[in-house]
């Protein structure tokens, strides 16, 4: 590693020497003159670039929200399948999956998801559900979509869970994703 030392700043019995490491942060170390000898008093100052860190944190938060949206799509798909097994049909809407009073579970209140998700929103994403009848008109398949409520603030990518259970996603600038969008990483194409 290469170190570059700058001009020392001398203040009576104190000296501060700047040190630069190419492609890394700059720092400095300090010496104090005590009984005729120089002694190390500090080995650098940690300088944090708060605006740059804030950008990294925001990007990390967006990525986490997008990952959570994909997981919520999968959780919703599982809740819909549970509903289908219990009631022998697909729910008419996400609201049918919502909370029920104790002991009063019904096809209209299946108690499979939170009230917030039953209303179609969670963690900055809006969720849409659509029954996708097969060629014979049977209501056995469905699709789900997740779109950031505030594009750029809550997420960049929109997601689509197709009737085969695969998740597609892309930066749609706040528009709903479709099955024509690329599969997200980790999804297998047929």
CSV table of C-alpha atoms in Angstrom, one decimal, residues 39-155:
chain,number,residue,atom,x,y,z
A,39,UNK,CA,5.3,11.0,20.9
A,40,UNK,CA,2.3,9.8,18.9
A,41,UNK,CA,-1.0,11.4,20.2
A,42,UNK,CA,-3.4,10.3,17.5
A,43,UNK,CA,-3.4,7.8,14.7
A,44,UNK,CA,-5.8,9.4,12.3
A,45,UNK,CA,-9.2,10.9,12.3
A,46,UNK,CA,-12.1,8.9,10.9
A,47,UNK,CA,-13.7,11.2,8.4
A,48,UNK,CA,-17.2,10.1,7.4
A,49,UNK,CA,-18.8,11.4,4.2
A,50,UNK,CA,-22.3,11.7,5.6
A,51,UNK,CA,-24.0,12.6,2.3
A,52,UNK,CA,-22.3,9.6,0.5
A,53,UNK,CA,-23.2,7.3,3.4
A,54,UNK,CA,-26.8,8.6,3.3
A,55,UNK,CA,-27.0,7.7,-0.4
A,56,UNK,CA,-25.7,4.2,0.3
A,57,UNK,CA,-28.2,3.8,3.2
A,58,UNK,CA,-31.1,5.0,1.0
A,59,UNK,CA,-30.0,2.5,-1.7
A,60,UNK,CA,-29.8,-0.3,0.8
A,61,UNK,CA,-33.3,0.7,2.2
A,62,UNK,CA,-34.7,0.6,-1.4
A,63,UNK,CA,-33.2,-2.8,-2.0
A,64,UNK,CA,-34.6,-4.1,1.3
A,65,UNK,CA,-38.1,-2.8,0.4
A,66,UNK,CA,-37.9,-4.4,-3.0
A,67,UNK,CA,-36.9,-7.7,-1.5
A,68,UNK,CA,-39.7,-7.4,1.0
A,69,UNK,CA,-42.2,-6.7,-1.8
A,70,UNK,CA,-41.1,-9.9,-3.6
A,71,UNK,CA,-41.4,-11.9,-0.3
A,72,UNK,CA,-44.9,-10.4,0.3
A,73,UNK,CA,-45.9,-11.5,-3.2
A,74,UNK,CA,-44.9,-15.0,-2.4
A,75,UNK,CA,-46.6,-14.8,1.0
A,76,UNK,CA,-49.8,-13.6,-0.6
A,77,UNK,CA,-49.6,-16.4,-3.1
A,78,UNK,CA,-49.4,-18.9,-0.2
A,79,UNK,CA,-52.3,-17.2,1.5
A,80,UNK,CA,-54.4,-17.4,-1.7
A,81,UNK,CA,-53.5,-21.1,-2.1
A,82,UNK,CA,-54.5,-21.7,1.6
A,83,UNK,CA,-57.8,-19.9,1.0
A,84,UNK,CA,-58.4,-22.0,-2.1
A,85,UNK,CA,-57.8,-25.3,-0.2
A,86,UNK,CA,-60.1,-24.2,2.6
A,87,UNK,CA,-63.0,-22.8,0.6
A,88,UNK,CA,-62.6,-24.6,-2.7
A,89,UNK,CA,-62.3,-21.4,-4.7
A,90,UNK,CA,-60.1,-18.4,-5.2
A,91,UNK,CA,-60.9,-15.2,-3.2
A,92,UNK,CA,-62.7,-12.5,-5.0
A,93,UNK,CA,-60.3,-9.9,-3.8
A,94,UNK,CA,-57.4,-9.4,-1.3
A,95,UNK,CA,-59.9,-8.1,1.2
A,96,UNK,CA,-61.3,-11.7,1.6
A,97,UNK,CA,-58.0,-12.7,3.0
A,98,UNK,CA,-58.1,-10.1,5.8
A,99,UNK,CA,-58.6,-10.4,9.6
A,100,UNK,CA,-61.7,-11.9,11.1
A,101,UNK,CA,-63.2,-11.5,14.6
A,102,UNK,CA,-62.2,-14.4,16.9
A,103,UNK,CA,-64.0,-17.6,15.9
A,104,UNK,CA,-65.7,-16.0,12.9
A,105,UNK,CA,-63.5,-17.0,10.0
A,106,UNK,CA,-65.4,-17.1,6.7
A,107,UNK,CA,-64.8,-16.8,3.0
A,108,UNK,CA,-65.2,-13.0,3.4
A,109,UNK,CA,-62.8,-12.8,6.3
A,110,UNK,CA,-60.3,-15.7,6.1
A,111,UNK,CA,-57.8,-14.2,8.6
A,112,UNK,CA,-54.8,-15.1,6.4
A,113,UNK,CA,-53.1,-11.6,6.0
A,114,UNK,CA,-53.0,-8.3,7.9
A,115,UNK,CA,-55.6,-5.6,7.5
A,116,UNK,CA,-53.1,-3.5,5.7
A,117,UNK,CA,-52.2,-6.1,3.2
A,118,UNK,CA,-55.9,-7.1,2.7
A,119,UNK,CA,-56.3,-3.4,1.7
A,120,UNK,CA,-53.7,-3.9,-0.9
A,121,UNK,CA,-50.8,-1.9,0.6
A,122,UNK,CA,-47.7,-2.8,2.7
A,123,UNK,CA,-44.3,-1.3,3.3
A,124,UNK,CA,-44.6,1.3,0.5
A,125,UNK,CA,-45.9,-1.0,-2.1
A,126,UNK,CA,-49.4,-1.4,-3.6
A,127,UNK,CA,-50.5,-4.9,-4.4
A,128,UNK,CA,-53.0,-6.0,-7.0
A,129,UNK,CA,-54.7,-9.4,-7.4
A,130,UNK,CA,-56.4,-10.8,-10.5
A,131,UNK,CA,-58.0,-14.2,-11.2
A,132,UNK,CA,-56.6,-15.6,-14.4
A,133,UNK,CA,-59.2,-18.1,-15.8
A,134,UNK,CA,-57.7,-21.0,-17.8
A,135,UNK,CA,-58.8,-21.8,-21.4
A,136,UNK,CA,-61.9,-23.7,-20.1
A,137,UNK,CA,-63.0,-20.7,-17.9
A,138,UNK,CA,-62.0,-22.3,-14.6
A,139,UNK,CA,-60.9,-19.9,-11.9
A,140,UNK,CA,-57.9,-21.9,-10.7
A,141,UNK,CA,-55.0,-19.5,-11.5
A,142,UNK,CA,-54.2,-16.0,-10.3
A,143,UNK,CA,-51.7,-13.2,-10.8
A,144,UNK,CA,-50.3,-10.7,-8.4
A,145,UNK,CA,-48.5,-7.4,-8.9
A,146,UNK,CA,-46.5,-5.1,-6.6
A,147,UNK,CA,-45.8,-1.5,-7.5
A,148,UNK,CA,-44.0,1.2,-5.4
A,149,UNK,CA,-46.6,3.7,-4.1
A,150,UNK,CA,-44.0,6.5,-4.5
A,151,UNK,CA,-41.6,5.6,-7.2
A,152,UNK,CA,-38.0,6.3,-6.3
A,153,UNK,CA,-38.8,6.7,-2.6
A,154,UNK,CA,-40.3,3.3,-1.8
A,155,UNK,CA,-38.7,1.4,-4.6
